[in-house]
């Protein structure tokens, strides 16, 4: 396994997206590779989507392979105002999902709190030339010189990437959309908000079907919200959604049109000895992801990442401590609202390693086979291009401190890594650290080519 | 220096008299920035082609169009459609294959409607290919699409097999069958769905032996696909396949799959079986229907998913009633959605059953449904009353009908109230004027002061229809006094309702009632303190003007309109002036 050895072979590849004047709108809010990994999309709080493309292989330059450069940038969402409810609708991109490729163009869904949009990203390398009644600059020709009809001819031109809006899926969510997920049938997708999940046909924008509704008749009885939802990668009828109570529900759409009744409920019984005021908050699931095989589920709560087997509902198969040293600091994390941060998680291509973010621009990886784990840092100060990333270690309060260890008290809680993505087949990862996007790849991966 | 010129004298066609200027404009607008202009040019593509002649159309226009697939969907759709009718414009059937490249690129775009149109045009021009051209040009195109990298092209290929199969040699036929087989087991569900949806059509052009050997195995495979969306399409194909096979083969070749579909784990597949039930029944014939389909159907009526039960309930009509009745009774105790679907078809059964059976079996059900807690169920019964009326007469129902109507008329949901208003004229016609005056008139008048405008508007329209049914005299005695009385209501919205009623009723009531009873009220309202009422007076006068006699128009209407035309309020002025200009005032 690539994580073996004393130093991790992850090398710093490129820091491709950064702005000198950091504004709120530059903060990256989602990262997503497409199905081949050739493209990587990020969304930010300013409603923009930036797409990166992997550079084609070059034999001359060492390490040149695997670099991602900006392919296209476009404004996906604009701030809006809901006049009926006197509510501002932020332009922040909550999620991006790529559609399976169907022709030479690429398609992605992007969503803010309310509206989901389908975008087409395509290339054009020809343009028509030749008018009958004017020249190419638009000047009207002297008609006495025009004696025959001319049909325009297509001439090659510099490659141009065009992004065009294809569909707008609006007015279906009363609450904030937290997830979108494309079905393996290639024709439907779902969108989940705090209380409901809707099913859409990709070609139909004027109606969607509600498949889950957990809104109580009386909102005062509300005890739990939906935090994330995802379709099974192969079985078109299965999907999972997670809740703020730390549970996962697997639903089978074959059984009924409404999936209010789940097929399976994954829940870990609470340990009464560790119960505290924060128990419920920190057990809220912030992200759920099916493994590529479809057999396992990866969830993230505030302190841990868990792997569940679809065949075992009673407890997780594996539990990984992401930053257990924060357990003693929950009180101050509650006061500065950090305890409500929603960390996402990711699988590697072979489902053997999982990755998730932490504070101080740290992110964690866990090898499921060797049970090794590593803490790495995404920052420009600590990583030079093509240098090997050094593992970091946080020393718990009162613990024995070694050289280079960072004390819990000196962690920077404003630098958090919430969004990460793993290339679908290779060991290339994308890490969003506030306004910076870091792409790292495993050394082996780059040397092999 | 720019030189502006009109149609140039030098732009002449080969035959010398038609100016080519308009054509030049059309060609230039093929690449205009305004999508409407591009669309307009594409729709006149035949004009352009005609002016260019067949040779230039083939060598210049079509290559340009082949690469124009970057455009908006509506332009591409128009292009795909045009090319289906282009054979003569490229030089007739001999050159029809020139149309294949642009259609081939249109058949790979992501937009389903465009692709479908391109396939439709390809199917159309395939008929214009000679058998040789079909093998030399068309069939290779189908193969290219079928083995394309992108699933858009492979889905398009599925629609083309059936048009070339009957006209090619047996070697090519074998290849086509192989390609279709490959697509039926494609990796992407999109392609398998396309193949499943064309399976029936392809089966129809195949030789019976191949239907039995090839199609049945593909059908069985698709019907047990892992994707629900593929399996449910196999149910549709089942109808066509069953019609092709001799009766004795159905049991072994089709029925196991169909039985399996009726019990599929996915409700969507079972829904499809319920929805296609009538077609399936016809396709498999009476014997299998009796032994197999009816029990399956009975299960679908009891399905655990309401959508399936509703679909099945909708197909109840036309089934043998002795089989269905127990289940119809059963449904009474289930889901609202199903009851409502059943309510909408159950009334239709009475015509099939005849008088005695209806009274014995269905009447109790109707009565129970009229008391159902769900307004939609009651409404569906009431809206289909005319079928029952023909068979047993509505009187049988009137005692139960009235409470149901009254309750719906006062339902808290205005859409329910609106729905029942729409059936009032029908009910009035069937129940007769006496019953109406006695029981329903009050309701109709109450709707006029409903707090929802849509209800007041519908109530006004309802009055008009009632007057058309019961006549002017009835209107004068029962409706007009009440309507006119509202002119003094303290609420200006109600006063306006009077005007709206007068607008609706004047024509049906005739000149006498309009002039003698309605006009004085309207004129008096011209002094109303609310401007909205005053400008509606102007609008009413314009509306009822043609019904009035000329004398009243000149002596009474004219002065009032003139007065309103100098009103302080600009809207009142506007509508008064409009009325003056429209009416024949001296």
Short mmCIF file of N, CA, C and O in Angstrom, two decimals, chain B residues 235-302:
data_model
loop_
_atom_site.label_atom_id
_atom_site.label_comp_id
_atom_site.label_asym_id
_atom_site.label_seq_id
_atom_site.Cartn_x
_atom_site.Cartn_y
_atom_site.Cartn_z
N UNK B 235 -41.99 -4.60 -20.32
CA UNK B 235 -43.43 -4.88 -20.23
C UNK B 235 -44.14 -4.35 -21.47
O UNK B 235 -45.01 -4.99 -22.05
N UNK B 236 -43.72 -3.16 -21.89
CA UNK B 236 -44.32 -2.57 -23.09
C UNK B 236 -44.04 -3.44 -24.31
O UNK B 236 -44.92 -3.66 -25.14
N UNK B 237 -42.79 -3.90 -24.40
CA UNK B 237 -42.40 -4.73 -25.55
C UNK B 237 -43.21 -6.02 -25.57
O UNK B 237 -43.50 -6.58 -26.62
N UNK B 238 -43.58 -6.47 -24.38
CA UNK B 238 -44.34 -7.71 -24.24
C UNK B 238 -45.61 -7.68 -25.08
O UNK B 238 -45.98 -8.69 -25.69
N UNK B 239 -46.24 -6.53 -25.15
CA UNK B 239 -47.49 -6.42 -25.91
C UNK B 239 -47.23 -6.75 -27.38
O UNK B 239 -47.92 -7.59 -27.97
N UNK B 240 -46.22 -6.09 -27.97
CA UNK B 240 -45.95 -6.33 -29.39
C UNK B 240 -45.49 -7.75 -29.64
O UNK B 240 -45.90 -8.38 -30.62
N UNK B 241 -44.63 -8.27 -28.76
CA UNK B 241 -44.10 -9.61 -28.98
C UNK B 241 -45.22 -10.65 -28.90
O UNK B 241 -45.30 -11.56 -29.74
N UNK B 242 -46.10 -10.48 -27.93
CA UNK B 242 -47.19 -11.45 -27.76
C UNK B 242 -48.09 -11.48 -28.99
O UNK B 242 -48.58 -12.55 -29.38
N UNK B 243 -48.31 -10.33 -29.63
CA UNK B 243 -49.17 -10.33 -30.81
C UNK B 243 -48.53 -11.06 -31.98
O UNK B 243 -49.23 -11.56 -32.86
N UNK B 244 -47.20 -11.13 -31.99
CA UNK B 244 -46.52 -11.76 -33.12
C UNK B 244 -46.50 -13.28 -33.03
O UNK B 244 -46.40 -13.97 -34.04
N UNK B 245 -46.57 -13.77 -31.81
CA UNK B 245 -46.38 -15.21 -31.63
C UNK B 245 -47.70 -15.97 -31.74
O UNK B 245 -48.75 -15.46 -31.37
N UNK B 246 -47.63 -17.19 -32.27
CA UNK B 246 -48.84 -18.02 -32.28
C UNK B 246 -49.25 -18.36 -30.83
O UNK B 246 -48.39 -18.47 -29.95
N UNK B 247 -50.55 -18.50 -30.67
CA UNK B 247 -51.12 -18.71 -29.34
C UNK B 247 -50.41 -19.81 -28.55
O UNK B 247 -50.13 -19.66 -27.36
N UNK B 248 -50.05 -20.91 -29.25
CA UNK B 248 -49.50 -22.06 -28.52
C UNK B 248 -48.10 -21.79 -27.95
O UNK B 248 -47.65 -22.45 -27.03
N UNK B 249 -47.41 -20.74 -28.50
CA UNK B 249 -46.07 -20.44 -28.00
C UNK B 249 -46.08 -19.45 -26.83
O UNK B 249 -45.08 -19.31 -26.12
N UNK B 250 -47.20 -18.76 -26.69
CA UNK B 250 -47.24 -17.70 -25.68
C UNK B 250 -46.93 -18.22 -24.29
O UNK B 250 -46.15 -17.62 -23.55
N UNK B 251 -47.55 -19.35 -23.98
CA UNK B 251 -47.42 -19.88 -22.63
C UNK B 251 -45.95 -20.12 -22.26
O UNK B 251 -45.50 -19.72 -21.19
N UNK B 252 -45.20 -20.71 -23.19
CA UNK B 252 -43.81 -21.02 -22.85
C UNK B 252 -42.86 -19.84 -23.03
O UNK B 252 -41.91 -19.69 -22.29
N UNK B 253 -43.16 -19.00 -24.05
CA UNK B 253 -42.17 -17.97 -24.39
C UNK B 253 -42.38 -16.63 -23.67
O UNK B 253 -41.43 -15.92 -23.39
N UNK B 254 -43.62 -16.28 -23.43
CA UNK B 254 -43.89 -14.94 -22.91
C UNK B 254 -44.40 -14.93 -21.48
O UNK B 254 -43.98 -14.12 -20.66
N UNK B 255 -45.29 -15.89 -21.19
CA UNK B 255 -45.99 -15.82 -19.91
C UNK B 255 -45.09 -15.88 -18.67
O UNK B 255 -45.33 -15.14 -17.71
N UNK B 256 -44.04 -16.72 -18.67
CA UNK B 256 -43.20 -16.72 -17.46
C UNK B 256 -42.66 -15.33 -17.13
O UNK B 256 -42.68 -14.89 -15.98
N UNK B 257 -42.22 -14.63 -18.19
CA UNK B 257 -41.67 -13.28 -18.00
C UNK B 257 -42.76 -12.31 -17.53
O UNK B 257 -42.54 -11.48 -16.65
N UNK B 258 -43.93 -12.43 -18.15
CA UNK B 258 -45.00 -11.51 -17.77
C UNK B 258 -45.46 -11.73 -16.33
O UNK B 258 -45.69 -10.78 -15.58
N UNK B 259 -45.56 -13.02 -15.96
CA UNK B 259 -45.94 -13.33 -14.58
C UNK B 259 -44.93 -12.75 -13.60
O UNK B 259 -45.28 -12.18 -12.57
N UNK B 260 -43.67 -12.88 -14.00
CA UNK B 260 -42.60 -12.37 -13.15
C UNK B 260 -42.70 -10.84 -13.02
O UNK B 260 -42.53 -10.27 -11.95
N UNK B 261 -43.04 -10.17 -14.13
CA UNK B 261 -43.17 -8.71 -14.11
C UNK B 261 -44.31 -8.27 -13.20
O UNK B 261 -44.21 -7.27 -12.49
N UNK B 262 -45.42 -9.03 -13.22
CA UNK B 262 -46.57 -8.67 -12.40
C UNK B 262 -46.27 -8.80 -10.92
O UNK B 262 -46.95 -8.22 -10.08
N UNK B 263 -45.21 -9.57 -10.62
CA UNK B 263 -44.83 -9.73 -9.21
C UNK B 263 -43.46 -9.14 -8.94
O UNK B 263 -42.80 -9.49 -7.96
N UNK B 264 -43.02 -8.26 -9.83
CA UNK B 264 -41.68 -7.67 -9.69
C UNK B 264 -41.54 -7.00 -8.32
O UNK B 264 -42.50 -6.52 -7.74
N UNK B 265 -40.31 -6.97 -7.84
CA UNK B 265 -40.05 -6.33 -6.55
C UNK B 265 -40.30 -4.83 -6.62
O UNK B 265 -40.61 -4.18 -5.64
N UNK B 266 -40.11 -4.27 -7.80
CA UNK B 266 -40.26 -2.83 -7.95
C UNK B 266 -41.71 -2.45 -8.30
O UNK B 266 -42.29 -2.97 -9.25
N UNK B 267 -42.23 -1.52 -7.53
CA UNK B 267 -43.62 -1.11 -7.79
C UNK B 267 -43.77 -0.48 -9.15
O UNK B 267 -44.82 -0.53 -9.76
N UNK B 268 -42.68 0.15 -9.65
CA UNK B 268 -42.79 0.82 -10.95
C UNK B 268 -43.04 -0.18 -12.07
O UNK B 268 -43.74 0.11 -13.04
N UNK B 269 -42.45 -1.38 -11.95
CA UNK B 269 -42.66 -2.41 -12.96
C UNK B 269 -44.09 -2.94 -12.86
O UNK B 269 -44.79 -3.11 -13.85
N UNK B 270 -44.54 -3.18 -11.62
CA UNK B 270 -45.92 -3.65 -11.43
C UNK B 270 -46.91 -2.60 -11.94
O UNK B 270 -47.93 -2.91 -12.53
N UNK B 271 -46.56 -1.34 -11.71
CA UNK B 271 -47.40 -0.24 -12.19
C UNK B 271 -47.56 -0.35 -13.71
O UNK B 271 -48.65 -0.19 -14.24
N UNK B 272 -46.44 -0.63 -14.37
CA UNK B 272 -46.47 -0.73 -15.83
C UNK B 272 -47.39 -1.85 -16.27
O UNK B 272 -48.15 -1.71 -17.23
N UNK B 273 -47.35 -2.98 -15.56
CA UNK B 273 -48.23 -4.11 -15.90
C UNK B 273 -49.69 -3.67 -15.73
O UNK B 273 -50.53 -3.91 -16.59
N UNK B 274 -49.97 -2.98 -14.62
CA UNK B 274 -51.34 -2.52 -14.37
C UNK B 274 -51.77 -1.54 -15.44
O UNK B 274 -52.88 -1.59 -15.96
N UNK B 275 -50.84 -0.63 -15.80
CA UNK B 275 -51.16 0.40 -16.76
C UNK B 275 -51.38 -0.15 -18.16
O UNK B 275 -52.20 0.34 -18.92
N UNK B 276 -50.64 -1.20 -18.52
CA UNK B 276 -50.72 -1.77 -19.87
C UNK B 276 -51.71 -2.93 -19.90
O UNK B 276 -51.68 -3.73 -20.84
N UNK B 277 -52.52 -3.06 -18.87
CA UNK B 277 -53.32 -4.26 -18.73
C UNK B 277 -54.24 -4.54 -19.90
O UNK B 277 -54.31 -5.65 -20.41
N UNK B 278 -54.93 -3.51 -20.36
CA UNK B 278 -55.88 -3.72 -21.46
C UNK B 278 -55.16 -4.21 -22.71
O UNK B 278 -55.62 -5.13 -23.40
N UNK B 279 -54.00 -3.59 -23.02
CA UNK B 279 -53.24 -4.00 -24.21
C UNK B 279 -52.73 -5.43 -24.05
O UNK B 279 -52.81 -6.23 -25.00
N UNK B 280 -52.24 -5.74 -22.87
CA UNK B 280 -51.72 -7.08 -22.62
C UNK B 280 -52.82 -8.12 -22.80
O UNK B 280 -52.62 -9.17 -23.42
N UNK B 281 -53.98 -7.79 -22.28
CA UNK B 281 -55.12 -8.67 -22.34
C UNK B 281 -55.47 -8.99 -23.79
O UNK B 281 -55.66 -10.14 -24.17
N UNK B 282 -55.51 -7.95 -24.63
CA UNK B 282 -55.80 -8.14 -26.04
C UNK B 282 -54.72 -9.00 -26.69
O UNK B 282 -55.01 -9.86 -27.53
N UNK B 283 -53.46 -8.74 -26.33
CA UNK B 283 -52.35 -9.41 -26.99
C UNK B 283 -52.29 -10.90 -26.67
O UNK B 283 -51.93 -11.70 -27.53
N UNK B 284 -52.65 -11.29 -25.46
CA UNK B 284 -52.51 -12.71 -25.10
C UNK B 284 -53.78 -13.52 -25.32
O UNK B 284 -53.74 -14.75 -25.25
N UNK B 285 -54.88 -12.84 -25.61
CA UNK B 285 -56.10 -13.57 -25.92
C UNK B 285 -56.88 -13.99 -24.68
O UNK B 285 -56.37 -13.93 -23.55
N UNK B 286 -58.15 -14.42 -24.90
CA UNK B 286 -59.07 -14.64 -23.78
C UNK B 286 -58.69 -15.78 -22.84
O UNK B 286 -58.87 -15.67 -21.64
N UNK B 287 -58.10 -16.84 -23.38
CA UNK B 287 -57.84 -18.01 -22.55
C UNK B 287 -56.80 -17.69 -21.47
O UNK B 287 -57.02 -17.92 -20.27
N UNK B 288 -55.68 -17.12 -21.90
CA UNK B 288 -54.61 -16.78 -20.96
C UNK B 288 -55.08 -15.67 -20.01
O UNK B 288 -54.76 -15.67 -18.83
N UNK B 289 -55.89 -14.76 -20.56
CA UNK B 289 -56.41 -13.69 -19.71
C UNK B 289 -57.15 -14.28 -18.53
O UNK B 289 -56.94 -13.90 -17.38
N UNK B 290 -58.01 -15.28 -18.85
CA UNK B 290 -58.83 -15.85 -17.80
C UNK B 290 -57.98 -16.58 -16.76
O UNK B 290 -58.13 -16.39 -15.56
N UNK B 291 -57.06 -17.37 -17.26
CA UNK B 291 -56.29 -18.21 -16.34
C UNK B 291 -55.19 -17.47 -15.60
O UNK B 291 -54.85 -17.82 -14.49
N UNK B 292 -54.61 -16.49 -16.30
CA UNK B 292 -53.40 -15.89 -15.77
C UNK B 292 -53.54 -14.43 -15.40
O UNK B 292 -53.16 -13.99 -14.33
N UNK B 293 -54.06 -13.66 -16.35
CA UNK B 293 -54.04 -12.23 -16.15
C UNK B 293 -55.02 -11.76 -15.08
O UNK B 293 -54.71 -10.87 -14.32
N UNK B 294 -56.20 -12.39 -15.07
CA UNK B 294 -57.19 -11.93 -14.10
C UNK B 294 -56.70 -12.10 -12.66
O UNK B 294 -56.75 -11.14 -11.87
N UNK B 295 -56.15 -13.28 -12.32
CA UNK B 295 -55.60 -13.38 -10.95
C UNK B 295 -54.50 -12.36 -10.70
O UNK B 295 -54.44 -11.75 -9.63
N UNK B 296 -53.65 -12.14 -11.72
CA UNK B 296 -52.58 -11.15 -11.57
C UNK B 296 -53.18 -9.77 -11.33
O UNK B 296 -52.73 -9.00 -10.49
N UNK B 297 -54.23 -9.50 -12.10
CA UNK B 297 -54.88 -8.20 -11.98
C UNK B 297 -55.50 -8.00 -10.60
O UNK B 297 -55.44 -6.92 -10.02
N UNK B 298 -56.08 -9.08 -10.11
CA UNK B 298 -56.67 -8.99 -8.78
C UNK B 298 -55.60 -8.67 -7.74
O UNK B 298 -55.83 -7.89 -6.82
N UNK B 299 -54.42 -9.23 -7.94
CA UNK B 299 -53.33 -8.90 -7.01
C UNK B 299 -52.90 -7.46 -7.13
O UNK B 299 -52.57 -6.82 -6.14
N UNK B 300 -52.88 -6.96 -8.36
CA UNK B 300 -52.48 -5.57 -8.56
C UNK B 300 -53.46 -4.62 -7.90
O UNK B 300 -53.09 -3.57 -7.38
N UNK B 301 -54.75 -5.01 -7.92
CA UNK B 301 -55.75 -4.17 -7.25
C UNK B 301 -55.53 -4.14 -5.74
O UNK B 301 -55.98 -3.23 -5.05
N UNK B 302 -54.85 -5.19 -5.23
CA UNK B 302 -54.59 -5.25 -3.79
C UNK B 302 -53.15 -4.86 -3.48
O UNK B 302 -52.69 -5.06 -2.36
#
